[in-house]
Amino acid sequence: MSMNMPAEYQEQRIEYVPKVEVTLEQAVDNLKKLDQIRRRIMRQGVDYDVIQGTPKPTLLKPGAERLLQFFGLGHRVQLIDKKEDWDNGFFYYQYKVTIVKQYPGYEITVAECEGSANSKEKRYRNQDVFTIVNTLQKMAIKRALVGATLQATGTSGMFTQDLEDIDLQGQQVSNQQNTYADASDTISQKQAKRMFAIAEGNEELVRGILDKYGYGHSADVKKIDYEKICSEIEKAKLEMFMGDPTDDKNNEAV
């Protein structure tokens, strides 16, 4: 027990039993609103991007800032550690981003995450490190911001943390191509299994989307169509969980 605690509480054991604080209807409604924000407002290539070989879109810095705005949250940035060796050309920065909810007279901390960047990273090795010091600082902050935002908004099921081949503006900096050189290549067995994993074993859902693309079997799927199919499977799974939005409109009209 903390020694700063009042004496009358020193001998008490306080146990916390986690419990759901929202109703099922509120949870479903929140998921619907999140999905609407992602599909109708957030922009691919600006707020998020889809990278080949990843199961979920990658959240970018503008998208993280937009999500915080939608949730009415603010954030604070704090430098945790830095190493600046101007003689040998090595620079390292570590920042912490704290997501806060402000109320009149006080605020609460919702989430925290730390991020770092250094001049030895692969993307910076062939650059003049003395000209990218500010870039390193911004990258460390961005990594912390995206991680903290995913925690605070509960959107890690929709987006993933930033990848090695995404820079501050969301542009790819690696030599990886967005499309495959040979469009006739078919996916691997591991990639086929991933489609069913996304659908959580719902074979009927996967088969329906494969039929839409003209494939009779998962092994026939071409790599050029793979990510689009995975995205549709994920979208269909989410819609099944939340229910058909047209049902709500029909109910309102009754």
C-alpha atoms as an extended CHARMM CRD file, in Angstrom:
* protein
*
       254  EXT
         1         1  MET       CA              0.0000000000        0.0000000000        0.0000000000  PROA      1               0.0000000000
         2         2  SER       CA              1.1470000000        3.5200000000       -0.6880000000  PROA      2               0.0000000000
         3         3  MET       CA              2.5260000000        5.3820000000        2.3220000000  PROA      3               0.0000000000
         4         4  ASN       CA              0.7440000000        8.4960000000        1.0890000000  PROA      4               0.0000000000
         5         5  MET       CA             -2.6110000000        6.8960000000        1.7710000000  PROA      5               0.0000000000
         6         6  PRO       CA             -4.6970000000        8.1070000000        4.7090000000  PROA      6               0.0000000000
         7         7  ALA       CA             -4.2590000000        5.8340000000        7.7380000000  PROA      7               0.0000000000
         8         8  GLU       CA             -7.8990000000        4.7130000000        7.7660000000  PROA      8               0.0000000000
         9         9  TYR       CA             -7.4280000000        3.1230000000        4.3330000000  PROA      9               0.0000000000
        10        10  GLN       CA             -4.0530000000        1.4990000000        4.9680000000  PROA      10              0.0000000000
        11        11  GLU       CA             -5.5330000000       -1.7540000000        6.2930000000  PROA      11              0.0000000000
        12        12  GLN       CA             -8.3200000000       -2.0240000000        3.7420000000  PROA      12              0.0000000000
        13        13  ARG       CA             -8.1060000000       -4.2250000000        0.6870000000  PROA      13              0.0000000000
        14        14  ILE       CA             -9.9010000000       -2.7160000000       -2.2750000000  PROA      14              0.0000000000
        15        15  GLU       CA            -10.7630000000       -5.1400000000       -5.0360000000  PROA      15              0.0000000000
        16        16  TYR       CA            -11.9900000000       -4.1050000000       -8.4700000000  PROA      16              0.0000000000
        17        17  VAL       CA            -14.1740000000       -6.4780000000      -10.4580000000  PROA      17              0.0000000000
        18        18  PRO       CA            -14.3250000000       -5.4400000000      -14.1450000000  PROA      18              0.0000000000
        19        19  LYS       CA            -17.8200000000       -5.0440000000      -15.5310000000  PROA      19              0.0000000000
        20        20  VAL       CA            -19.4060000000       -3.8110000000      -18.7430000000  PROA      20              0.0000000000
        21        21  GLU       CA            -20.3670000000       -0.1600000000      -18.3730000000  PROA      21              0.0000000000
        22        22  VAL       CA            -22.5810000000        0.1060000000      -21.4880000000  PROA      22              0.0000000000
        23        23  THR       CA            -25.6310000000       -1.7730000000      -22.6740000000  PROA      23              0.0000000000
        24        24  LEU       CA            -25.4930000000       -4.1250000000      -25.6480000000  PROA      24              0.0000000000
        25        25  GLU       CA            -27.5080000000       -1.6120000000      -27.6570000000  PROA      25              0.0000000000
        26        26  GLN       CA            -25.0370000000        1.1740000000      -26.8550000000  PROA      26              0.0000000000
        27        27  ALA       CA            -22.0840000000       -1.0360000000      -27.8130000000  PROA      27              0.0000000000
        28        28  VAL       CA            -23.6440000000       -1.9170000000      -31.1680000000  PROA      28              0.0000000000
        29        29  ASP       CA            -24.4930000000        1.7350000000      -31.7940000000  PROA      29              0.0000000000
        30        30  ASN       CA            -20.9090000000        2.7940000000      -31.0480000000  PROA      30              0.0000000000
        31        31  LEU       CA            -19.5580000000        0.2110000000      -33.4920000000  PROA      31              0.0000000000
        32        32  LYS       CA            -21.9480000000        1.4080000000      -36.1660000000  PROA      32              0.0000000000
        33        33  LYS       CA            -20.8290000000        5.0000000000      -35.7030000000  PROA      33              0.0000000000
        34        34  LEU       CA            -17.1590000000        4.0130000000      -35.8640000000  PROA      34              0.0000000000
        35        35  ASP       CA            -17.7420000000        2.0790000000      -39.0650000000  PROA      35              0.0000000000
        36        36  GLN       CA            -19.6250000000        5.0170000000      -40.5850000000  PROA      36              0.0000000000
        37        37  ILE       CA            -16.7580000000        7.3570000000      -39.7120000000  PROA      37              0.0000000000
        38        38  ARG       CA            -14.2520000000        5.0380000000      -41.3620000000  PROA      38              0.0000000000
        39        39  ARG       CA            -16.2910000000        4.4970000000      -44.5310000000  PROA      39              0.0000000000
        40        40  ARG       CA            -17.8650000000        7.9150000000      -45.0610000000  PROA      40              0.0000000000
        41        41  ILE       CA            -15.4360000000       10.4520000000      -43.6100000000  PROA      41              0.0000000000
        42        42  MET       CA            -11.9140000000        9.0610000000      -43.3480000000  PROA      42              0.0000000000
        43        43  ARG       CA             -9.9710000000        9.1840000000      -46.6140000000  PROA      43              0.0000000000
        44        44  GLN       CA             -7.7650000000        6.4120000000      -47.9300000000  PROA      44              0.0000000000
        45        45  GLY       CA             -4.2730000000        7.6840000000      -48.6560000000  PROA      45              0.0000000000
        46        46  VAL       CA             -4.7380000000       10.5900000000      -46.2470000000  PROA      46              0.0000000000
        47        47  ASP       CA             -6.2040000000        9.2970000000      -42.9700000000  PROA      47              0.0000000000
        48        48  TYR       CA             -5.3370000000        5.6370000000      -43.5060000000  PROA      48              0.0000000000
        49        49  ASP       CA             -3.8130000000        3.4230000000      -46.1580000000  PROA      49              0.0000000000
        50        50  VAL       CA             -4.0380000000       -0.2070000000      -47.2250000000  PROA      50              0.0000000000
        51        51  ILE       CA             -0.7020000000       -1.9970000000      -47.4520000000  PROA      51              0.0000000000
        52        52  GLN       CA             -0.3020000000       -5.2650000000      -49.3240000000  PROA      52              0.0000000000
        53        53  GLY       CA              0.0260000000       -8.2270000000      -46.9870000000  PROA      53              0.0000000000
        54        54  THR       CA             -1.5250000000       -6.5610000000      -43.9280000000  PROA      54              0.0000000000
        55        55  PRO       CA             -4.9360000000       -7.6320000000      -42.5620000000  PROA      55              0.0000000000
        56        56  LYS       CA             -6.1380000000       -4.1440000000      -41.6080000000  PROA      56              0.0000000000
        57        57  PRO       CA             -5.7080000000       -0.5760000000      -42.9040000000  PROA      57              0.0000000000
        58        58  THR       CA             -2.8130000000        1.3610000000      -41.4060000000  PROA      58              0.0000000000
        59        59  LEU       CA             -3.7980000000        4.4670000000      -39.4310000000  PROA      59              0.0000000000
        60        60  LEU       CA             -1.8470000000        7.5740000000      -40.4540000000  PROA      60              0.0000000000
        61        61  LYS       CA             -1.1650000000       10.7310000000      -38.4360000000  PROA      61              0.0000000000
        62        62  PRO       CA             -3.9740000000       12.8250000000      -40.0140000000  PROA      62              0.0000000000
        63        63  GLY       CA             -6.4030000000        9.9820000000      -39.3230000000  PROA      63              0.0000000000
        64        64  ALA       CA             -5.3080000000        9.7590000000      -35.6970000000  PROA      64              0.0000000000
        65        65  GLU       CA             -5.8760000000       13.4900000000      -35.2530000000  PROA      65              0.0000000000
        66        66  ARG       CA             -9.2780000000       13.1880000000      -36.9210000000  PROA      66              0.0000000000
        67        67  LEU       CA            -10.3560000000       10.3350000000      -34.6240000000  PROA      67              0.0000000000
        68        68  LEU       CA             -9.3660000000       12.3240000000      -31.5450000000  PROA      68              0.0000000000
        69        69  GLN       CA            -11.4180000000       15.2340000000      -32.8270000000  PROA      69              0.0000000000
        70        70  PHE       CA            -14.4760000000       13.0210000000      -33.3630000000  PROA      70              0.0000000000
        71        71  PHE       CA            -14.1690000000       11.6350000000      -29.8260000000  PROA      71              0.0000000000
        72        72  GLY       CA            -13.6810000000       15.0630000000      -28.2730000000  PROA      72              0.0000000000
        73        73  LEU       CA            -10.2220000000       14.1560000000      -26.9950000000  PROA      73              0.0000000000
        74        74  GLY       CA             -7.0340000000       16.1610000000      -26.7200000000  PROA      74              0.0000000000
        75        75  HSD       CA             -3.4220000000       15.0930000000      -26.4350000000  PROA      75              0.0000000000
        76        76  ARG       CA             -0.1680000000       16.1850000000      -24.8200000000  PROA      76              0.0000000000
        77        77  VAL       CA              3.3680000000       15.4780000000      -26.0450000000  PROA      77              0.0000000000
        78        78  GLN       CA              6.3090000000       14.9310000000      -23.7030000000  PROA      78              0.0000000000
        79        79  LEU       CA              9.9690000000       14.2980000000      -24.5420000000  PROA      79              0.0000000000
        80        80  ILE       CA             11.0900000000       11.2190000000      -22.5760000000  PROA      80              0.0000000000
        81        81  ASP       CA             14.6390000000       10.6760000000      -23.7910000000  PROA      81              0.0000000000
        82        82  LYS       CA             17.0350000000       11.8240000000      -26.4890000000  PROA      82              0.0000000000
        83        83  LYS       CA             20.5570000000       11.1290000000      -27.6530000000  PROA      83              0.0000000000
        84        84  GLU       CA             22.3040000000       13.5940000000      -29.9380000000  PROA      84              0.0000000000
        85        85  ASP       CA             25.8190000000       12.6510000000      -31.0170000000  PROA      85              0.0000000000
        86        86  TRP       CA             26.7760000000       15.3910000000      -33.4710000000  PROA      86              0.0000000000
        87        87  ASP       CA             30.3490000000       14.0930000000      -33.7890000000  PROA      87              0.0000000000
        88        88  ASN       CA             29.3560000000       10.5800000000      -34.9140000000  PROA      88              0.0000000000
        89        89  GLY       CA             26.0360000000       11.4410000000      -36.5330000000  PROA      89              0.0000000000
        90        90  PHE       CA             23.6620000000        9.4660000000      -34.3230000000  PROA      90              0.0000000000
        91        91  PHE       CA             20.3140000000       10.8210000000      -33.1350000000  PROA      91              0.0000000000
        92        92  TYR       CA             17.6020000000        9.1680000000      -31.0420000000  PROA      92              0.0000000000
        93        93  TYR       CA             14.3290000000       10.5910000000      -29.7310000000  PROA      93              0.0000000000
        94        94  GLN       CA             11.6260000000        9.0910000000      -27.5320000000  PROA      94              0.0000000000
        95        95  TYR       CA              8.3240000000       10.8450000000      -26.8830000000  PROA      95              0.0000000000
        96        96  LYS       CA              5.2030000000       10.0450000000      -24.8970000000  PROA      96              0.0000000000
        97        97  VAL       CA              1.7520000000       11.0830000000      -26.0590000000  PROA      97              0.0000000000
        98        98  THR       CA             -0.9940000000       11.3030000000      -23.4510000000  PROA      98              0.0000000000
        99        99  ILE       CA             -4.6210000000       11.3420000000      -24.6140000000  PROA      99              0.0000000000
       100       100  VAL       CA             -6.8520000000       13.3940000000      -22.3110000000  PROA      100             0.0000000000
       101       101  LYS       CA            -10.5210000000       14.1860000000      -21.8910000000  PROA      101             0.0000000000
       102       102  GLN       CA            -11.0640000000       17.6970000000      -20.5750000000  PROA      102             0.0000000000
       103       103  TYR       CA            -13.8760000000       18.7570000000      -18.2900000000  PROA      103             0.0000000000
       104       104  PRO       CA            -14.5330000000       22.1200000000      -16.6220000000  PROA      104             0.0000000000
       105       105  GLY       CA            -11.8650000000       22.4370000000      -13.9740000000  PROA      105             0.0000000000
       106       106  TYR       CA            -10.1280000000       19.0850000000      -14.5300000000  PROA      106             0.0000000000
       107       107  GLU       CA             -9.1140000000       16.4530000000      -17.0500000000  PROA      107             0.0000000000
       108       108  ILE       CA             -8.6590000000       12.6760000000      -17.0890000000  PROA      108             0.0000000000
       109       109  THR       CA             -5.9970000000       10.5950000000      -18.8080000000  PROA      109             0.0000000000
       110       110  VAL       CA             -7.5210000000        8.1790000000      -21.3000000000  PROA      110             0.0000000000
       111       111  ALA       CA             -4.4360000000        6.5180000000      -22.7930000000  PROA      111             0.0000000000
       112       112  GLU       CA             -0.6710000000        6.8720000000      -23.0880000000  PROA      112             0.0000000000
       113       113  CYS       CA              1.8600000000        5.5220000000      -25.5580000000  PROA      113             0.0000000000
       114       114  GLU       CA              5.5580000000        6.0630000000      -26.2130000000  PROA      114             0.0000000000
       115       115  GLY       CA              7.2370000000        6.1690000000      -29.6020000000  PROA      115             0.0000000000
       116       116  SER       CA             10.8240000000        6.5130000000      -30.7370000000  PROA      116             0.0000000000
       117       117  ALA       CA             12.9060000000        7.0550000000      -33.8740000000  PROA      117             0.0000000000
       118       118  ASN       CA             16.6310000000        7.0120000000      -34.5480000000  PROA      118             0.0000000000
       119       119  SER       CA             19.0280000000        7.7360000000      -37.3800000000  PROA      119             0.0000000000
       120       120  LYS       CA             20.1560000000        4.0950000000      -37.6370000000  PROA      120             0.0000000000
       121       121  GLU       CA             16.7770000000        2.9790000000      -38.9700000000  PROA      121             0.0000000000
       122       122  LYS       CA             16.9280000000        1.4780000000      -42.4490000000  PROA      122             0.0000000000
       123       123  ARG       CA             15.0010000000        4.2860000000      -44.0830000000  PROA      123             0.0000000000
       124       124  TYR       CA             17.4810000000        6.9200000000      -42.8960000000  PROA      124             0.0000000000
       125       125  ARG       CA             20.8040000000        5.1470000000      -43.4770000000  PROA      125             0.0000000000
       126       126  ASN       CA             21.4510000000        6.6730000000      -46.8960000000  PROA      126             0.0000000000
       127       127  GLN       CA             20.4770000000       10.1820000000      -45.8990000000  PROA      127             0.0000000000
       128       128  ASP       CA             22.4290000000       13.0810000000      -44.4270000000  PROA      128             0.0000000000
       129       129  VAL       CA             21.4540000000       12.5220000000      -40.7920000000  PROA      129             0.0000000000
       130       130  PHE       CA             22.2220000000       16.1230000000      -39.8850000000  PROA      130             0.0000000000
       131       131  THR       CA             19.3510000000       17.2840000000      -42.0980000000  PROA      131             0.0000000000
       132       132  ILE       CA             16.6930000000       14.9080000000      -40.6890000000  PROA      132             0.0000000000
       133       133  VAL       CA             16.8730000000       15.6620000000      -36.9690000000  PROA      133             0.0000000000
       134       134  ASN       CA             13.4850000000       17.3710000000      -37.0740000000  PROA      134             0.0000000000
       135       135  THR       CA             12.0660000000       14.4840000000      -39.1190000000  PROA      135             0.0000000000
       136       136  LEU       CA             13.1840000000       11.9940000000      -36.4710000000  PROA      136             0.0000000000
       137       137  GLN       CA             11.4480000000       14.0000000000      -33.7650000000  PROA      137             0.0000000000
       138       138  LYS       CA              8.2290000000       14.1700000000      -35.7850000000  PROA      138             0.0000000000
       139       139  MET       CA              8.3500000000       10.4450000000      -36.5430000000  PROA      139             0.0000000000
       140       140  ALA       CA              8.7340000000        9.5390000000      -32.8690000000  PROA      140             0.0000000000
       141       141  ILE       CA              5.7850000000       11.7670000000      -31.9640000000  PROA      141             0.0000000000
       142       142  LYS       CA              3.6790000000       10.3260000000      -34.7690000000  PROA      142             0.0000000000
       143       143  ARG       CA              4.3070000000        6.7620000000      -33.6470000000  PROA      143             0.0000000000
       144       144  ALA       CA              3.3140000000        7.6030000000      -30.0940000000  PROA      144             0.0000000000
       145       145  LEU       CA              0.2550000000        9.5360000000      -31.2630000000  PROA      145             0.0000000000
       146       146  VAL       CA             -1.0730000000        6.7340000000      -33.4560000000  PROA      146             0.0000000000
       147       147  GLY       CA             -0.5320000000        4.1130000000      -30.7540000000  PROA      147             0.0000000000
       148       148  ALA       CA             -2.2220000000        6.2000000000      -28.0800000000  PROA      148             0.0000000000
       149       149  THR       CA             -5.1340000000        7.0480000000      -30.3840000000  PROA      149             0.0000000000
       150       150  LEU       CA             -5.8050000000        3.3890000000      -31.1680000000  PROA      150             0.0000000000
       151       151  GLN       CA             -5.9400000000        2.6750000000      -27.4340000000  PROA      151             0.0000000000
       152       152  ALA       CA             -8.0840000000        5.6760000000      -26.5310000000  PROA      152             0.0000000000
       153       153  THR       CA            -10.6710000000        5.2310000000      -29.2830000000  PROA      153             0.0000000000
       154       154  GLY       CA            -10.8110000000        1.4380000000      -29.2630000000  PROA      154             0.0000000000
       155       155  THR       CA            -10.1430000000        1.2750000000      -33.0090000000  PROA      155             0.0000000000
       156       156  SER       CA             -7.3120000000       -1.2600000000      -33.0390000000  PROA      156             0.0000000000
       157       157  GLY       CA             -9.8180000000       -3.7220000000      -34.5010000000  PROA      157             0.0000000000
       158       158  MET       CA            -10.2330000000       -1.4550000000      -37.5250000000  PROA      158             0.0000000000
       159       159  PHE       CA             -6.7130000000       -0.0970000000      -37.9630000000  PROA      159             0.0000000000
       160       160  THR       CA             -3.1850000000       -1.2290000000      -37.2810000000  PROA      160             0.0000000000
       161       161  GLN       CA             -0.1580000000        0.6530000000      -35.9580000000  PROA      161             0.0000000000
       162       162  ASP       CA              2.1520000000        2.3650000000      -38.4390000000  PROA      162             0.0000000000
       163       163  LEU       CA              4.4270000000        0.1520000000      -40.5580000000  PROA      163             0.0000000000
       164       164  GLU       CA              8.0800000000        0.4410000000      -41.4440000000  PROA      164             0.0000000000
       165       165  ASP       CA              7.3060000000        1.5060000000      -45.0210000000  PROA      165             0.0000000000
       166       166  ILE       CA              5.0080000000        4.4150000000      -44.1580000000  PROA      166             0.0000000000
       167       167  ASP       CA              6.4040000000        7.8920000000      -43.6740000000  PROA      167             0.0000000000
       168       168  LEU       CA              4.8950000000       10.9310000000      -41.9600000000  PROA      168             0.0000000000
       169       169  GLN       CA              2.6390000000       11.8510000000      -44.8630000000  PROA      169             0.0000000000
       170       170  GLY       CA              1.4300000000        8.2910000000      -45.4080000000  PROA      170             0.0000000000
       171       171  GLN       CA              3.5560000000        7.7260000000      -48.5160000000  PROA      171             0.0000000000
       172       172  GLN       CA              5.3140000000        4.4420000000      -49.0970000000  PROA      172             0.0000000000
       173       173  VAL       CA              9.0830000000        4.8210000000      -48.8320000000  PROA      173             0.0000000000
       174       174  SER       CA             10.1260000000        1.2410000000      -49.5510000000  PROA      174             0.0000000000
       175       175  ASN       CA             10.5840000000       -0.3270000000      -52.9600000000  PROA      175             0.0000000000
       176       176  GLN       CA              7.5550000000       -2.5460000000      -52.4580000000  PROA      176             0.0000000000
       177       177  GLN       CA              4.9950000000       -2.1840000000      -55.2300000000  PROA      177             0.0000000000
       178       178  ASN       CA              1.2730000000       -1.8370000000      -54.6050000000  PROA      178             0.0000000000
       179       179  THR       CA              0.4830000000       -4.3820000000      -57.3060000000  PROA      179             0.0000000000
       180       180  TYR       CA              2.1260000000       -7.6370000000      -58.2380000000  PROA      180             0.0000000000
       181       181  ALA       CA              4.3000000000       -7.8210000000      -61.3360000000  PROA      181             0.0000000000
       182       182  ASP       CA              2.5930000000      -10.9780000000      -62.5550000000  PROA      182             0.0000000000
       183       183  ALA       CA             -1.1560000000      -10.5650000000      -62.2190000000  PROA      183             0.0000000000
       184       184  SER       CA             -1.6640000000      -14.2660000000      -62.9790000000  PROA      184             0.0000000000
       185       185  ASP       CA              0.0440000000      -15.3970000000      -59.7530000000  PROA      185             0.0000000000
       186       186  THR       CA             -2.2960000000      -17.1170000000      -57.3120000000  PROA      186             0.0000000000
       187       187  ILE       CA             -2.2170000000      -16.7390000000      -53.5430000000  PROA      187             0.0000000000
       188       188  SER       CA             -0.4620000000      -19.1270000000      -51.1970000000  PROA      188             0.0000000000
       189       189  GLN       CA             -2.1730000000      -21.6310000000      -48.9160000000  PROA      189             0.0000000000
       190       190  LYS       CA             -1.3390000000      -19.3940000000      -45.9720000000  PROA      190             0.0000000000
       191       191  GLN       CA             -3.0450000000      -16.4330000000      -47.6350000000  PROA      191             0.0000000000
       192       192  ALA       CA             -6.0980000000      -18.5670000000      -48.3890000000  PROA      192             0.0000000000
       193       193  LYS       CA             -6.3290000000      -19.5590000000      -44.7310000000  PROA      193             0.0000000000
       194       194  ARG       CA             -6.1260000000      -15.9000000000      -43.7560000000  PROA      194             0.0000000000
       195       195  MET       CA             -9.3610000000      -15.1520000000      -45.6510000000  PROA      195             0.0000000000
       196       196  PHE       CA            -11.2140000000      -17.7200000000      -43.5610000000  PROA      196             0.0000000000
       197       197  ALA       CA             -9.5250000000      -16.4310000000      -40.4110000000  PROA      197             0.0000000000
       198       198  ILE       CA            -10.7960000000      -12.9120000000      -41.1380000000  PROA      198             0.0000000000
       199       199  ALA       CA            -14.2870000000      -14.3860000000      -41.5550000000  PROA      199             0.0000000000
       200       200  GLU       CA            -13.8240000000      -16.2380000000      -38.2480000000  PROA      200             0.0000000000
       201       201  GLY       CA            -14.5120000000      -19.5810000000      -39.9310000000  PROA      201             0.0000000000
       202       202  ASN       CA            -17.6750000000      -18.4590000000      -41.7570000000  PROA      202             0.0000000000
       203       203  GLU       CA            -17.2020000000      -20.4370000000      -44.9770000000  PROA      203             0.0000000000
       204       204  GLU       CA            -20.5050000000      -19.2650000000      -46.4530000000  PROA      204             0.0000000000
       205       205  LEU       CA            -19.3950000000      -15.6320000000      -46.1580000000  PROA      205             0.0000000000
       206       206  VAL       CA            -16.0700000000      -16.3310000000      -47.8820000000  PROA      206             0.0000000000
       207       207  ARG       CA            -17.6750000000      -18.4130000000      -50.6140000000  PROA      207             0.0000000000
       208       208  GLY       CA            -20.1790000000      -15.6750000000      -51.3650000000  PROA      208             0.0000000000
       209       209  ILE       CA            -17.4820000000      -13.0640000000      -51.8870000000  PROA      209             0.0000000000
       210       210  LEU       CA            -15.3160000000      -15.4590000000      -53.9190000000  PROA      210             0.0000000000
       211       211  ASP       CA            -18.3270000000      -16.0780000000      -56.1800000000  PROA      211             0.0000000000
       212       212  LYS       CA            -18.6650000000      -12.3260000000      -56.6360000000  PROA      212             0.0000000000
       213       213  TYR       CA            -15.1250000000      -12.2290000000      -58.0310000000  PROA      213             0.0000000000
       214       214  GLY       CA            -15.6740000000      -15.3200000000      -60.1740000000  PROA      214             0.0000000000
       215       215  TYR       CA            -13.5880000000      -17.7410000000      -58.1110000000  PROA      215             0.0000000000
       216       216  GLY       CA            -14.7970000000      -21.2630000000      -57.4370000000  PROA      216             0.0000000000
       217       217  HSD       CA            -12.0750000000      -22.0930000000      -54.9340000000  PROA      217             0.0000000000
       218       218  SER       CA             -9.8570000000      -20.0700000000      -52.6090000000  PROA      218             0.0000000000
       219       219  ALA       CA             -6.7330000000      -21.5740000000      -54.2080000000  PROA      219             0.0000000000
       220       220  ASP       CA             -7.7030000000      -19.9430000000      -57.5220000000  PROA      220             0.0000000000
       221       221  VAL       CA             -7.6310000000      -16.3740000000      -56.1630000000  PROA      221             0.0000000000
       222       222  LYS       CA             -5.1220000000      -14.1480000000      -57.9610000000  PROA      222             0.0000000000
       223       223  LYS       CA             -2.8180000000      -12.0010000000      -55.8690000000  PROA      223             0.0000000000
       224       224  ILE       CA             -4.0170000000       -8.8650000000      -57.6220000000  PROA      224             0.0000000000
       225       225  ASP       CA             -7.5300000000       -9.4510000000      -56.1790000000  PROA      225             0.0000000000
       226       226  TYR       CA             -6.4660000000      -10.7930000000      -52.7950000000  PROA      226             0.0000000000
       227       227  GLU       CA             -6.4640000000       -7.6100000000      -50.7010000000  PROA      227             0.0000000000
       228       228  LYS       CA             -9.7680000000       -6.4170000000      -52.1640000000  PROA      228             0.0000000000
       229       229  ILE       CA            -11.3750000000       -9.7330000000      -51.2880000000  PROA      229             0.0000000000
       230       230  CYS       CA             -9.9810000000       -9.6340000000      -47.7440000000  PROA      230             0.0000000000
       231       231  SER       CA            -11.3260000000       -6.1070000000      -47.2890000000  PROA      231             0.0000000000
       232       232  GLU       CA            -14.7920000000       -7.1700000000      -48.4590000000  PROA      232             0.0000000000
       233       233  ILE       CA            -14.7510000000      -10.1650000000      -46.1270000000  PROA      233             0.0000000000
       234       234  GLU       CA            -13.8770000000       -7.9390000000      -43.1700000000  PROA      234             0.0000000000
       235       235  LYS       CA            -16.5740000000       -5.4350000000      -44.1300000000  PROA      235             0.0000000000
       236       236  ALA       CA            -19.2110000000       -8.1640000000      -44.5370000000  PROA      236             0.0000000000
       237       237  LYS       CA            -18.2890000000       -9.7000000000      -41.1930000000  PROA      237             0.0000000000
       238       238  LEU       CA            -18.6650000000       -6.3330000000      -39.4600000000  PROA      238             0.0000000000
       239       239  GLU       CA            -22.0440000000       -5.7120000000      -41.1080000000  PROA      239             0.0000000000
       240       240  MET       CA            -23.2710000000       -9.1460000000      -40.0170000000  PROA      240             0.0000000000
       241       241  PHE       CA            -22.2770000000       -8.3880000000      -36.4360000000  PROA      241             0.0000000000
       242       242  MET       CA            -23.9280000000       -4.9670000000      -36.4030000000  PROA      242             0.0000000000
       243       243  GLY       CA            -26.9570000000       -5.9260000000      -38.4620000000  PROA      243             0.0000000000
       244       244  ASP       CA            -28.1620000000       -4.5500000000      -41.7650000000  PROA      244             0.0000000000
       245       245  PRO       CA            -28.3460000000       -0.7140000000      -41.5270000000  PROA      245             0.0000000000
       246       246  THR       CA            -31.4020000000       -0.7880000000      -43.8050000000  PROA      246             0.0000000000
       247       247  ASP       CA            -33.2880000000       -2.5340000000      -41.0160000000  PROA      247             0.0000000000
       248       248  ASP       CA            -32.8970000000        0.5520000000      -38.8470000000  PROA      248             0.0000000000
       249       249  LYS       CA            -34.3060000000        2.7390000000      -41.5910000000  PROA      249             0.0000000000
       250       250  ASN       CA            -37.2600000000        0.4020000000      -42.0720000000  PROA      250             0.0000000000
       251       251  ASN       CA            -37.9250000000        0.3830000000      -38.3420000000  PROA      251             0.0000000000
       252       252  GLU       CA            -37.8410000000        4.1930000000      -38.2300000000  PROA      252             0.0000000000
       253       253  ALA       CA            -40.3520000000        4.3580000000      -41.0600000000  PROA      253             0.0000000000
       254       254  VAL       CA            -42.8600000000        2.1150000000      -39.2760000000  PROA      254             0.0000000000
